[in-house]
Each structure stands twice: as C-alpha cells, then as structure tokens.
Tab-separated table of C-alpha atoms and ligand atoms in Angstrom:
chain	number	residue	atom	x	y	z
A	1	MET	CA	158.137	31.981	55.244
A	2	GLU	CA	157.673	28.853	53.172
A	3	LEU	CA	157.485	28.336	49.418
A	4	ASN	CA	156.830	24.986	47.855
A	5	GLU	CA	159.288	23.230	45.551
A	6	LYS	CA	157.078	23.301	42.460
A	7	TYR	CA	156.751	27.080	42.763
A	8	ILE	CA	160.518	27.445	43.114
A	9	ARG	CA	161.140	25.257	40.053
A	10	GLU	CA	158.752	27.412	38.018
A	11	ILE	CA	160.515	30.566	39.182
A	12	VAL	CA	163.939	29.148	38.314
A	13	GLU	CA	162.821	28.176	34.801
A	14	LYS	CA	161.160	31.546	34.209
A	15	VAL	CA	164.057	33.593	35.579
A	16	VAL	CA	166.742	31.699	33.727
A	17	GLY	CA	164.701	32.231	30.526
A	18	ASP	CA	164.152	35.959	31.196
A	19	VAL	CA	167.721	36.627	32.184
A	20	THR	CA	169.130	34.827	29.178
A	21	ALA	CA	166.732	36.616	26.851
A	22	SER	CA	167.421	40.083	28.265
A	23	GLY	CA	171.174	39.565	28.384
A	24	ALA	CA	171.140	40.939	31.954
A	25	LEU	CA	174.149	38.812	32.790
A	26	ASP	CA	176.105	39.913	29.761
A	27	THR	CA	178.519	42.221	31.532
A	28	ALA	CA	180.156	43.463	28.324
A	29	GLY	CA	179.584	47.125	29.103
A	30	LYS	CA	175.808	46.785	29.294
A	31	GLN	CA	175.226	46.879	33.017
A	32	LYS	CA	174.898	50.271	34.634
A	33	GLY	CA	177.756	51.135	36.971
A	34	VAL	CA	179.863	48.077	36.020
A	35	PHE	CA	183.313	49.022	34.675
A	36	ASP	CA	186.207	47.124	33.114
A	37	THR	CA	188.752	48.588	35.520
A	38	MET	CA	188.727	49.995	39.039
A	39	SER	CA	190.351	53.220	37.751
A	40	GLU	CA	187.411	53.821	35.422
A	41	ALA	CA	184.934	52.985	38.173
A	42	LEU	CA	186.610	55.422	40.575
A	43	GLU	CA	186.672	58.250	37.990
A	44	ALA	CA	182.971	57.736	37.258
A	45	VAL	CA	181.859	57.589	40.902
A	46	LYS	CA	183.850	60.728	41.796
A	47	LYS	CA	181.993	62.642	39.078
A	48	ALA	CA	178.649	61.214	40.217
A	49	TYR	CA	179.282	62.191	43.835
A	50	LYS	CA	179.995	65.802	42.858
A	51	GLU	CA	176.670	65.923	41.058
A	52	PHE	CA	174.849	64.148	43.912
A	53	ARG	CA	175.910	66.878	46.397
A	54	SER	CA	173.260	69.188	44.915
A	55	TYR	CA	170.397	66.713	45.344
A	56	THR	CA	167.853	67.148	48.143
A	57	VAL	CA	167.076	64.631	50.874
A	58	ALA	CA	163.644	64.179	49.284
A	59	GLN	CA	165.335	63.214	46.011
A	60	ARG	CA	167.527	60.667	47.855
A	61	GLU	CA	164.350	59.214	49.315
A	62	GLU	CA	162.727	59.002	45.877
A	63	MET	CA	165.746	57.010	44.599
A	64	ILE	CA	165.523	54.692	47.598
A	65	SER	CA	161.830	54.080	47.106
A	66	ILE	CA	162.466	52.929	43.519
A	67	ILE	CA	165.353	50.701	44.722
A	68	ARG	CA	162.881	49.119	47.156
A	69	LYS	CA	160.311	48.620	44.376
A	70	LEU	CA	162.786	47.045	41.926
A	71	THR	CA	164.260	44.849	44.660
A	72	LEU	CA	160.821	43.422	45.401
A	73	GLU	CA	160.109	42.951	41.703
A	74	GLU	CA	163.453	41.264	41.023
A	75	ALA	CA	163.922	39.393	44.309
A	76	GLU	CA	163.329	36.087	42.559
A	77	ASN	CA	165.811	36.861	39.762
A	78	MET	CA	168.527	37.706	42.259
A	79	ALA	CA	167.733	34.701	44.461
A	80	VAL	CA	168.048	32.368	41.492
A	81	LEU	CA	171.223	34.021	40.226
A	82	GLY	CA	172.793	33.883	43.678
A	83	VAL	CA	172.145	30.158	44.060
A	84	GLU	CA	173.217	29.412	40.483
A	85	GLU	CA	176.430	31.381	40.635
A	86	THR	CA	177.646	30.467	44.107
A	87	GLY	CA	175.978	27.066	44.517
A	88	MET	CA	175.134	28.199	48.058
A	89	GLY	CA	171.857	28.765	49.888
A	90	ASN	CA	168.339	28.242	48.580
A	91	VAL	CA	166.029	30.280	46.388
A	92	ALA	CA	163.044	30.480	48.762
A	93	ASP	CA	165.071	31.936	51.630
A	94	LYS	CA	167.057	34.255	49.385
A	95	ILE	CA	163.744	35.719	48.151
A	96	ILE	CA	162.820	36.444	51.772
A	97	LYS	CA	166.231	38.069	52.372
A	98	HIS	CA	165.705	40.446	49.445
A	99	GLN	CA	162.179	41.260	50.630
A	100	LEU	CA	163.571	42.081	54.066
A	101	VAL	CA	166.221	44.371	52.581
A	102	ALA	CA	163.613	46.148	50.456
A	103	LYS	CA	161.112	46.639	53.269
A	104	LYS	CA	163.177	47.082	56.412
A	105	THR	CA	166.471	48.806	55.532
A	106	PRO	CA	166.147	52.350	56.922
A	107	GLY	CA	166.347	55.321	54.562
A	108	THR	CA	166.868	59.043	55.230
A	109	GLU	CA	164.563	59.008	58.291
A	110	ASP	CA	167.464	57.349	60.116
A	111	LEU	CA	169.604	60.494	59.944
A	112	GLU	CA	167.738	62.353	62.735
A	113	PRO	CA	169.455	65.727	63.108
A	114	ARG	CA	169.707	67.061	66.654
A	115	VAL	CA	169.323	70.562	68.079
A	116	LYS	CA	170.507	72.145	71.306
A	117	THR	CA	169.139	75.466	72.432
A	118	GLY	CA	169.808	77.551	75.542
A	119	ASP	CA	170.965	80.874	76.889
A	120	ASP	CA	173.932	80.885	74.493
A	121	GLY	CA	171.942	80.341	71.285
A	122	LEU	CA	171.250	77.413	69.008
A	123	THR	CA	173.397	74.524	67.838
A	124	LEU	CA	172.545	72.134	65.039
A	125	ILE	CA	174.021	68.646	64.744
A	126	GLU	CA	173.537	67.189	61.288
A	127	MET	CA	174.616	63.894	59.770
A	128	ALA	CA	176.732	64.599	56.684
A	129	PRO	CA	178.062	62.306	53.958
A	130	PHE	CA	181.604	60.935	54.025
A	131	GLY	CA	181.792	61.138	50.221
A	132	VAL	CA	182.702	58.094	48.176
A	133	ILE	CA	182.526	54.904	50.270
A	134	GLY	CA	184.422	51.737	49.281
A	135	SER	CA	182.527	48.570	50.189
A	136	ILE	CA	183.738	44.965	50.099
A	137	THR	CA	180.923	42.401	50.052
A	138	PRO	CA	180.691	38.667	50.822
A	139	SER	CA	179.717	35.666	48.711
A	140	THR	CA	177.071	34.593	51.208
A	141	ASN	CA	174.645	37.544	50.686
A	142	PRO	CA	175.972	39.061	47.461
A	143	SER	CA	173.045	41.077	46.079
A	144	GLU	CA	171.426	41.591	49.503
A	145	THR	CA	174.539	43.351	50.824
A	146	VAL	CA	174.938	45.531	47.716
A	147	ILE	CA	171.322	46.712	47.936
A	148	CYS	CA	171.292	47.118	51.715
A	149	ASN	CA	174.587	49.072	51.698
A	150	THR	CA	173.417	51.217	48.793
A	151	ILE	CA	170.177	52.222	50.522
A	152	GLY	CA	171.992	53.194	53.734
A	153	MET	CA	174.913	54.864	52.005
A	154	ILE	CA	172.956	57.007	49.545
A	155	ALA	CA	170.431	57.869	52.273
A	156	GLY	CA	173.457	59.367	54.021
A	157	GLY	CA	174.316	61.346	50.871
A	158	ASN	CA	177.276	59.194	49.771
A	159	ALA	CA	178.307	57.510	46.528
A	160	VAL	CA	179.556	53.888	46.592
A	161	VAL	CA	182.209	51.779	44.910
A	162	PHE	CA	181.868	48.042	45.478
A	163	ASN	CA	184.504	45.337	45.234
A	164	PRO	CA	182.374	42.183	45.533
A	165	HIS	CA	183.531	38.652	46.260
A	166	PRO	CA	184.919	37.234	42.982
A	167	ASN	CA	182.800	34.075	43.331
A	168	ALA	CA	179.599	36.108	43.474
A	169	LYS	CA	180.422	38.939	41.075
A	170	LYS	CA	177.601	38.308	38.595
A	171	THR	CA	174.953	38.434	41.302
A	172	ALA	CA	176.510	41.444	43.031
A	173	ASN	CA	176.895	43.277	39.728
A	174	TYR	CA	173.304	42.518	38.782
A	175	ALA	CA	172.364	44.357	42.003
A	176	VAL	CA	174.680	47.275	41.121
A	177	ASP	CA	172.903	47.544	37.758
A	178	LEU	CA	169.515	47.394	39.531
A	179	VAL	CA	170.283	50.208	41.974
A	180	ASN	CA	171.617	52.396	39.145
A	181	ARG	CA	168.489	51.767	37.094
A	182	ALA	CA	166.422	52.858	40.119
A	183	ILE	CA	168.554	55.938	40.816
A	184	GLN	CA	168.305	57.065	37.203
A	185	GLU	CA	164.565	56.419	37.052
A	186	ALA	CA	164.295	58.847	39.976
A	187	GLY	CA	166.333	61.443	38.053
A	188	GLY	CA	169.588	60.725	39.905
A	189	PRO	CA	173.122	60.831	38.475
A	190	GLU	CA	174.679	58.047	36.418
A	191	ASN	CA	177.235	55.840	38.197
A	192	LEU	CA	176.381	56.869	41.754
A	193	VAL	CA	177.078	53.208	42.567
A	194	VAL	CA	179.882	51.454	40.704
A	195	THR	CA	181.815	48.203	40.626
A	196	VAL	CA	184.213	46.240	38.420
A	197	LYS	CA	183.343	43.422	36.061
A	198	ASN	CA	186.077	41.210	37.527
A	199	PRO	CA	186.818	42.125	41.143
A	200	THR	CA	190.234	40.990	42.394
A	201	LYS	CA	192.567	41.576	45.319
A	202	GLU	CA	194.309	44.198	43.119
A	203	SER	CA	191.085	46.077	42.371
A	204	SER	CA	190.296	45.976	46.088
A	205	ASP	CA	193.756	47.383	46.951
A	206	GLU	CA	193.330	50.144	44.369
A	207	MET	CA	189.936	51.053	45.808
A	208	MET	CA	191.255	51.132	49.380
A	209	ALA	CA	194.249	53.277	48.431
A	210	CYS	CA	192.296	55.845	46.378
A	211	PRO	CA	192.414	59.209	48.211
A	212	ASP	CA	188.876	60.028	47.052
A	213	VAL	CA	187.495	57.017	48.914
A	214	LYS	CA	186.865	58.476	52.351
A	215	MET	CA	185.372	55.525	54.190
A	216	LEU	CA	185.726	51.748	53.859
A	217	VAL	CA	183.170	49.117	54.795
A	218	ALA	CA	183.907	45.379	54.800
A	219	THR	CA	181.423	42.575	55.280
A	220	GLY	CA	183.133	39.173	55.485
A	221	GLY	CA	185.497	36.984	57.453
A	222	PRO	CA	188.421	37.987	59.697
A	223	GLY	CA	190.933	38.500	56.822
A	224	VAL	CA	189.092	41.335	55.162
A	225	VAL	CA	188.230	43.099	58.403
A	226	LYS	CA	191.897	43.065	59.427
A	227	ALA	CA	192.958	44.377	55.986
A	228	LEU	CA	190.485	47.223	56.249
A	229	LEU	CA	191.410	48.201	59.757
A	230	SER	CA	195.045	48.481	58.648
A	231	SER	CA	194.123	50.888	55.839
A	232	GLY	CA	194.557	54.102	57.818
A	233	LYS	CA	191.040	55.216	56.814
A	234	LYS	CA	187.766	55.392	58.698
A	235	ALA	CA	186.542	51.807	58.421
A	236	ILE	CA	183.499	49.781	59.406
A	237	GLY	CA	184.245	46.093	59.861
A	238	ALA	CA	181.453	43.484	59.867
A	239	GLY	CA	183.206	40.225	60.651
A	240	ALA	CA	182.726	36.528	61.285
A	241	GLY	CA	180.574	34.905	63.952
A	242	ASN	CA	179.888	31.425	65.327
A	243	PRO	CA	176.569	31.934	67.122
A	244	PRO	CA	175.680	29.527	69.939
A	245	VAL	CA	172.120	28.826	71.051
A	246	ILE	CA	171.258	27.686	74.576
A	247	VAL	CA	168.076	25.828	75.566
A	248	ASP	CA	167.320	25.526	79.274
A	249	ASP	CA	164.656	23.559	81.123
A	250	SER	CA	162.287	26.499	81.550
A	251	ALA	CA	161.888	26.927	77.774
A	252	ASP	CA	158.901	25.931	75.650
A	253	ILE	CA	160.858	22.970	74.238
A	254	ALA	CA	158.628	22.267	71.226
A	255	LYS	CA	158.800	25.916	70.139
A	256	ALA	CA	162.552	26.131	70.824
A	257	ALA	CA	163.139	23.057	68.642
A	258	LYS	CA	161.090	24.483	65.765
A	259	ASP	CA	162.703	27.934	66.028
A	260	ILE	CA	166.224	26.483	66.070
A	261	VAL	CA	165.578	24.240	63.053
A	262	ASN	CA	164.110	27.211	61.153
A	263	GLY	CA	166.960	29.562	62.112
A	264	ALA	CA	169.806	27.102	61.557
A	265	SER	CA	168.467	25.912	58.203
A	266	PHE	CA	167.598	29.373	56.859
A	267	ASP	CA	169.418	29.839	53.520
A	268	ASN	CA	171.239	26.599	54.401
A	269	ASN	CA	172.896	28.245	57.436
A	270	LEU	CA	174.743	30.893	55.390
A	271	PRO	CA	173.741	33.926	57.511
A	272	CYS	CA	176.452	35.004	59.938
A	273	ILE	CA	173.732	35.280	62.628
A	274	ALA	CA	172.381	31.713	62.200
A	275	GLU	CA	172.542	29.194	65.070
A	276	LYS	CA	175.772	27.232	64.562
A	277	GLU	CA	175.954	25.092	67.729
A	278	CYS	CA	173.419	24.243	70.420
A	279	PHE	CA	173.888	23.757	74.166
A	280	ALA	CA	170.989	21.875	75.748
A	281	LEU	CA	170.467	21.191	79.448
A	282	LYS	CA	170.691	17.427	79.901
A	283	ASN	CA	167.199	17.082	81.406
A	284	ILE	CA	165.522	18.447	78.249
A	285	ALA	CA	168.028	17.379	75.562
A	286	ASP	CA	166.126	14.241	74.445
A	287	GLU	CA	162.835	16.140	74.210
A	288	LEU	CA	164.544	18.926	72.243
A	289	ILE	CA	166.144	16.520	69.765
A	290	ASP	CA	162.887	14.620	69.372
A	291	ASN	CA	161.034	17.844	68.577
A	292	MET	CA	163.739	18.960	66.162
A	293	THR	CA	163.335	15.745	64.176
A	294	LYS	CA	159.582	16.440	64.000
A	295	ASN	CA	160.337	19.829	62.442
A	296	GLY	CA	162.615	18.941	59.540
A	297	ALA	CA	165.869	17.907	61.239
A	298	TYR	CA	167.568	14.535	60.648
A	299	LEU	CA	169.564	13.059	63.530
A	300	ILE	CA	172.834	11.273	62.683
A	301	LYS	CA	174.853	9.226	65.183
A	302	GLY	CA	178.214	7.531	65.847
A	303	GLU	CA	180.104	6.562	62.678
A	304	GLN	CA	177.847	8.792	60.563
A	305	ILE	CA	179.162	11.866	62.395
A	306	GLU	CA	182.769	10.928	61.646
A	307	GLN	CA	181.850	10.293	58.004
A	308	LEU	CA	180.144	13.682	57.725
A	309	MET	CA	183.141	15.387	59.279
A	310	LYS	CA	185.269	14.168	56.387
A	311	VAL	CA	182.783	15.791	53.995
A	312	CYS	CA	182.403	19.176	55.724
A	313	LEU	CA	185.879	19.836	57.009
A	314	VAL	CA	189.516	19.695	55.974
A	315	GLN	CA	192.594	19.606	58.163
A	316	LYS	CA	195.449	22.017	57.534
A	317	ASN	CA	198.555	22.184	59.742
A	318	GLY	CA	196.714	20.272	62.450
A	319	LYS	CA	193.751	22.709	62.441
A	320	TRP	CA	190.246	22.034	61.185
A	321	GLY	CA	188.790	24.360	58.568
A	322	ILE	CA	185.790	24.308	56.244
A	323	ASN	CA	185.629	22.438	52.968
A	324	LYS	CA	184.521	25.416	50.856
A	325	ASP	CA	182.788	23.161	48.331
A	326	TRP	CA	180.191	22.347	50.975
A	327	VAL	CA	179.358	25.807	52.360
A	328	GLY	CA	175.637	26.573	52.105
A	329	ARG	CA	174.661	23.297	50.370
A	330	ASP	CA	171.296	21.586	50.937
A	331	ALA	CA	171.001	19.320	53.988
A	332	LYS	CA	169.833	16.480	51.742
A	333	LYS	CA	173.193	16.559	49.908
A	334	PHE	CA	175.120	16.118	53.170
A	335	LEU	CA	172.965	13.129	54.030
A	336	LYS	CA	173.401	11.678	50.559
A	337	ALA	CA	177.181	12.046	50.856
A	338	ILE	CA	177.101	9.672	53.826
A	339	GLY	CA	174.687	7.250	52.191
A	340	ILE	CA	171.388	8.459	53.642
A	341	ASP	CA	168.506	9.194	51.313
A	342	ALA	CA	166.159	11.353	53.376
A	343	ASP	CA	164.295	14.622	53.140
A	344	ALA	CA	165.549	17.127	55.723
A	345	LYS	CA	166.423	20.802	55.979
A	346	LEU	CA	168.930	20.405	58.811
A	347	VAL	CA	171.291	17.653	59.940
A	348	ILE	CA	171.710	17.414	63.721
A	349	CYS	CA	174.057	15.331	65.861
A	350	GLU	CA	175.250	15.108	69.448
A	351	THR	CA	178.928	15.942	69.970
A	352	GLN	CA	181.386	16.919	72.653
A	353	PHE	CA	182.226	20.611	73.114
A	354	SER	CA	185.682	20.123	71.590
A	355	HIS	CA	184.285	18.711	68.326
A	356	PRO	CA	185.186	20.798	65.221
A	357	PHE	CA	181.475	21.039	64.322
A	358	VAL	CA	181.152	23.206	67.442
A	359	GLN	CA	184.386	25.134	67.083
A	360	VAL	CA	184.458	25.970	63.360
A	361	GLU	CA	182.092	28.506	61.699
A	362	MET	CA	180.896	26.070	59.019
A	363	MET	CA	177.942	27.883	57.373
A	364	MET	CA	176.394	24.489	56.569
A	365	PRO	CA	173.010	23.096	57.666
A	366	VAL	CA	174.699	20.832	60.209
A	367	LEU	CA	173.996	21.629	63.853
A	368	PRO	CA	175.937	19.966	66.682
A	369	ILE	CA	174.182	19.651	70.051
A	370	VAL	CA	176.183	19.530	73.285
A	371	ARG	CA	174.543	18.261	76.501
A	372	VAL	CA	175.350	20.356	79.577
A	373	ASN	CA	174.679	19.882	83.281
A	374	ASP	CA	173.371	23.334	84.140
A	375	ILE	CA	172.993	26.905	82.903
A	376	GLU	CA	176.417	27.921	84.246
A	377	GLU	CA	178.109	25.282	82.101
A	378	ALA	CA	175.917	26.209	79.108
A	379	ILE	CA	176.891	29.882	79.344
A	380	ASP	CA	180.565	29.120	79.864
A	381	LEU	CA	180.788	26.777	76.843
A	382	ALA	CA	178.600	28.970	74.618
A	383	CYS	CA	180.846	31.967	75.294
A	384	GLN	CA	183.928	29.903	74.443
A	385	ALA	CA	182.340	28.618	71.209
A	386	GLU	CA	181.520	32.199	70.165
A	387	HIS	CA	185.306	32.791	70.258
A	388	GLY	CA	184.998	36.412	71.419
A	389	ASN	CA	183.635	37.520	68.019
A	390	ARG	CA	180.888	39.384	69.924
A	391	HIS	CA	178.646	38.758	66.899
A	392	SER	CA	175.409	36.873	67.716
A	393	ALA	CA	174.051	34.518	70.383
A	394	HIS	CA	170.623	33.093	71.090
A	395	ILE	CA	168.731	31.482	73.976
A	396	HIS	CA	165.419	29.756	74.650
A	397	SER	CA	164.408	30.209	78.277
A	398	LYS	CA	161.701	31.735	80.447
A	399	ASN	CA	164.094	32.315	83.324
A	400	VAL	CA	164.934	36.013	83.491
A	401	ASP	CA	168.115	35.359	85.463
A	402	HIS	CA	169.368	32.943	82.785
A	403	LEU	CA	168.495	35.342	79.959
A	404	THR	CA	170.284	38.175	81.693
A	405	ALA	CA	173.328	36.168	82.743
A	406	PHE	CA	173.972	34.877	79.202
A	407	ALA	CA	173.464	38.294	77.587
A	408	ARG	CA	175.929	39.867	80.025
A	409	ALA	CA	178.530	37.138	79.619
A	410	VAL	CA	178.499	36.779	75.829
A	411	GLU	CA	178.515	40.508	74.938
A	412	THR	CA	177.311	39.945	71.370
A	413	THR	CA	175.983	42.600	68.977
A	414	ILE	CA	172.808	40.544	68.448
A	415	PHE	CA	171.138	38.535	71.214
A	416	VAL	CA	167.839	36.800	70.385
A	417	LYS	CA	165.569	35.335	73.069
A	418	ASN	CA	162.902	32.733	72.297
A	419	ALA	CA	162.860	33.133	68.502
A	420	PRO	CA	164.770	31.970	65.425
A	421	SER	CA	168.069	33.827	64.901
A	422	TYR	CA	166.673	35.830	61.972
A	423	ALA	CA	164.400	37.722	64.385
A	424	GLY	CA	167.626	39.603	65.171
A	425	ILE	CA	167.625	41.225	61.716
A	426	GLY	CA	163.953	42.158	61.658
A	427	ALA	CA	162.335	38.913	60.390
A	428	GLY	CA	159.715	38.244	63.065
A	429	GLY	CA	161.450	40.580	65.521
A	430	GLU	CA	161.292	44.346	66.031
A	431	GLY	CA	163.982	46.515	64.524
A	432	HIS	CA	165.495	47.254	61.142
A	433	THR	CA	167.295	44.950	58.732
A	434	THR	CA	170.929	45.016	57.752
A	435	PHE	CA	173.332	42.578	56.135
A	436	THR	CA	176.354	44.413	57.547
A	437	ILE	CA	176.564	43.781	61.292
A	438	ALA	CA	179.545	45.664	62.585
A	439	GLY	CA	180.731	44.017	65.797
A	440	PRO	CA	184.494	44.669	65.614
A	441	THR	CA	184.116	48.425	65.005
A	442	GLY	CA	181.001	48.829	67.154
A	443	GLU	CA	178.385	50.358	64.829
A	444	GLY	CA	176.199	47.301	65.431
A	445	LEU	CA	173.409	46.785	62.902
A	446	THR	CA	174.508	49.385	60.376
A	447	SER	CA	172.044	51.851	58.839
A	448	ALA	CA	172.198	55.237	57.110
A	449	ARG	CA	173.569	57.071	60.154
A	450	SER	CA	176.509	54.634	60.395
A	451	PHE	CA	177.682	55.955	57.021
A	452	THR	CA	177.659	59.647	58.011
A	453	ARG	CA	179.811	62.096	59.921
A	454	GLN	CA	178.456	64.412	62.560
A	455	ARG	CA	178.769	68.110	61.864
A	456	ARG	CA	177.983	70.851	64.364
A	457	CYS	CA	176.827	74.359	63.403
A	458	VAL	CA	176.689	76.953	66.187
A	459	MET	CA	174.665	80.171	66.226
A	460	ALA	CA	175.682	82.126	69.294
A	461	ASP	CA	173.241	84.356	71.157
A	462	GLY	CA	170.321	83.977	68.803
A	463	LEU	CA	167.632	82.045	66.965
A	464	HIS	CA	166.297	80.337	70.070
A	465	ILE	CA	162.795	81.513	70.822
A	466	VAL	CA	162.301	81.224	74.582
B	501	NAD	P1	185.328	36.210	52.861
B	501	NAD	O1	186.004	36.784	54.048
B	501	NAD	O2	185.936	35.067	52.149
B	501	NAD	O3	185.113	37.364	51.763
B	501	NAD	C1	184.453	38.575	52.056
B	501	NAD	C2	184.974	39.668	51.124
B	501	NAD	O4	186.284	40.027	51.541
B	501	NAD	C3	185.101	39.229	49.667
B	501	NAD	O5	184.766	40.305	48.829
B	501	NAD	C4	186.586	38.870	49.547
B	501	NAD	O6	187.037	39.008	48.217
B	501	NAD	C5	187.214	39.896	50.467
B	501	NAD	N1	188.491	39.554	51.094
B	501	NAD	C6	188.794	38.429	51.769
B	501	NAD	N2	190.043	38.510	52.295
B	501	NAD	C7	190.511	39.735	51.962
B	501	NAD	C8	191.726	40.438	52.211
B	501	NAD	N3	192.707	39.897	52.932
B	501	NAD	N4	191.863	41.702	51.710
B	501	NAD	C9	190.854	42.278	51.003
B	501	NAD	N5	189.691	41.661	50.716
B	501	NAD	C10	189.514	40.411	51.200
B	501	NAD	O7	183.847	35.841	53.347
B	501	NAD	P2	182.667	35.059	52.598
B	501	NAD	O8	182.986	33.623	52.569
B	501	NAD	O9	182.302	35.750	51.353
B	501	NAD	O10	181.530	35.320	53.670
B	501	NAD	C11	181.413	34.577	54.847
B	501	NAD	C12	182.071	35.245	56.037
B	501	NAD	O11	181.588	36.561	56.186
B	501	NAD	C13	181.730	34.527	57.335
B	501	NAD	O12	182.829	34.560	58.194
B	501	NAD	C14	180.572	35.327	57.874
B	501	NAD	O13	180.390	35.246	59.261
B	501	NAD	C15	180.980	36.728	57.472
B	501	NAD	N6	179.842	37.617	57.323
B	501	NAD	C16	179.673	38.595	58.244
B	501	NAD	C17	178.602	39.456	58.130
B	501	NAD	C18	178.379	40.526	59.134
B	501	NAD	O14	177.462	41.334	58.919
B	501	NAD	N7	179.121	40.608	60.211
B	501	NAD	C19	177.682	39.321	57.078
B	501	NAD	C20	177.899	38.304	56.141
B	501	NAD	C21	178.991	37.456	56.263
C-alpha cells in the first residue's frame, strides 16, 4: 500500500501535462454527460434511461467491465486531480481508493433473483431498476463515489444524475466523463450518467424535485442526509461518522499501533470510516504510543496541543467546529503550523474525553488518545464519542467478550477487529467495496441491489417440476 515520493512527483508532473494537453478539464461542452444546466442534464438522462431499458444484463456487465478498466488506467489522473482541486488527501492513497472501487465494487452478480416453488406453483422475485437516480456526492471521495455509485446503479439497470460537491466538481465531472466514455465504448447509450458543469444548491433542489428522478442517494454530512430524507422520495442516506478505536491489554500492541497509524493517516484521515479517536487501557497506553511513534506518528504534548487546536478548529456560538481549510491536509503541515519540522503521517496526542479533538469529526491526520481504566469505561466513552451515528467503530483485542461487548453496544454499520479501518471496505478485509455507507437508512455498505426494487411474478399451479 505504499508508493514513494519520487514516484508520486513523477506521476503528478506527467498527469498535469497530459490533462492540460488533452483539455480533459476544459468543461466547455467537451466532457461526456456534463451539461450547462440541470434541466438539460435531466432531459438527456431521461432519454438515455428509456433506451437503456432494452439493454440486456450482459450488456450492463460489459459497460461495467470497461468502467473498471478505465478506472484502473486513469486512477492516477483522478488521484492527482482530486488532490489538486480540493487540496485534501494524498495521491498515493487516492490511487488505492480508485483501484479498490474498480476491483471490488459489485456488478450485476449482486442482484441475485430468488425463486419460490411449491404446491401452488412458482414465484419469481427479481431486482428491478428504480429508473433515474439522483445522487449527491462529497468532496472527500469525489471521483471514487461517482464511479462506485455508477457501477452499482447501472448494474441495477438505472440511469444516474449527479450533483457533486461544488468544491470537487472538476474531479467528479472527470469521472462522469470517464464512465460515459466506457458505457459508449461498450455500445451503451449516450448520457446514461449526467451532471452539471457548476453544481449548486439550486441544481440540487431541481434534481430532487424532478418527478422523473425516482430515487435519491446522498453521501455526505448530516445536512444533506436530512435534506434528502425530507424529500418525500425513496432515499438512501450515507451520513457522517466519528469512528472510535479501542485497544485493550490483550491486543498485539505493536500490530495495533501500526494498524491504527495506517488507518488514521490513510488519505490524511478523510475517509468517514477512519479512526478518529483512540481509547487505550491505561496499562498498555505507553507501549501503544511508543509503537505508534515508531510507525510514522509524531507525539505532541501540553502547549503544542492547545496551539494545534487553534489551527484545526474554530469556535462558533460556543461550539467547536472544523476549520475547513485544514481538512485532509498532510500531517507535516499541521506540525509546521505549530513550529515543528518533522516527517510524520499522523499527529497523535493524549487528551481528556471532553476534548474537541475527540468530540468533533475533524477528518484531519490528528488522533487524540484517551487513557481509560478498563474495558467498560473504554466502551462507554467510545460509544459516546461515536455520537449515535452508528457508522464505524474499531477494536484491537484478543478477548472475545470485549469484542462482542463493544460490537453490541456501539451498533455501527462497520465494525473492524484487529485491522486498520479500511479493512471494513474491502482493503485487507473480506467483503466488497463501497464509498456510500448507508447507516441512517439501513442499507449498510451499498451495492447494486441497494439501488433496485423487488418485483414478484407469480405463476399459479404450474411450472414447478416436482
Ligand atoms: P458535505 O455534507 O459538506 O457535502 C456532501 C454533499 O452534500 C455535497 O455535494 C454538498 O454540496 C451537499 N450538501 C450539503 N448540505 C446540503 C443540503 N442542505 N442540501 C443539499 N445538498 C447538500 O460533506 P463533505 O465535506 O463533502 O464530506 C464529508 C462528510 O461526508 C463527513 O461528514 C463524512 O463522514 C461524510 N461521508 C460519509 C460517507 C458515507 O459513506 N457514510 C462517505 C463519505 C463522506
């Protein structure tokens, strides 16, 4: 999972050159599926969906296989664009995210029709498309979410209209162009996936209100999920998290330290599943911290913590919130901002439970560690820090009772034991990948079947053969 800096620099130079030369970022009507207005985008996608209805499942699969191929080929381009446009995350990890999407997002095999037979005949249960799906995507995984949603949604027989985060529109729209190029290479319709050149709140409202948009999917913070759930339409909401990680005294401490540093620093802590605060039993806390510092973490103390707080956070109406300028930045920059010149991929510090570093979902490579007396206290505080999001939680322990007790108490959609958090989305763990984890509406790790409706077809008194 590691790429060296020289390689990354070469990629950046090459990609910036290629992209500039090809004009791939010139959105003046050249990108496939990218429209000036939402009305035009909606008209085009409606037409495409009508055409798509006559395509076979095998043809859907052919389109998906070319999306996978192009995603692998252009993973570096999109990683570079994402970092350049948003200033968040890092190229090496964003390449891995695109590779994961390409390789591990399920296609049509996920639809699994069911059959019931018996004395009264045969009944088929098939997974049918909703139609045109409206999808709102985040700034933190802009192209990854577009590609992942597209694979799942067209596998289910749908067409898609995206309204991406305005701060990541170039990267998201590059991905919309890519999936359309793939779909057309496979003989699919034009504009099966569409978006707008300049997404806004107004274009999002127009998309949500359009009667031809039959399902809405939102990946982002609490605001967008609430807006979607008030739309009166079938909606899938993938919302915010603040994942805690517990380390108890039965764990392999050296491995736990390495896994936590790798998980919490991955793409500079942007993923919603990444470890965002750590609860360590007091009898292993020193050993854990020591091992973290041997694996790329830099420990700050006392005054330095207060200084860093002024960098990462802002206070509004007596409440702490994130300083958006610092989301997803490199750990080295945080250290530099408080006068430390050191090479590190994660900043760690010891804090109290009430500290804003623990309470706020920062999405920065800054991990607070809270010492606890026993597993009961660890579970209690970790559940409180997760704030009932029921998103993700992680633990390092070999004690089955501890593993079970935490899983039961925290009730998260993703629960990773003895691995970095990204094992929960298929990187070094079993199971498929998604970048839309639907806790609030319960679909869990979304895949093609999440974007379909069940239909039942009954044949009475016949067609069964025994
Ligand atoms: P964000 O909430 O600022 O934006 C997400 C999307 O929602 C953007 O397209 C934005 O334009 C739109 N939006 C925001 N408020 C809206 C409103 N009231 N009405 C309509 N649209 C609205 O999030 P972000 O900063 O881009 O991403 C980070 C957040 O997303 C974090 O909270 C993170 O946990 C969450 N996230 C969740 C998942 C998941 O799968 N559950 C995945 C990625 C990110």
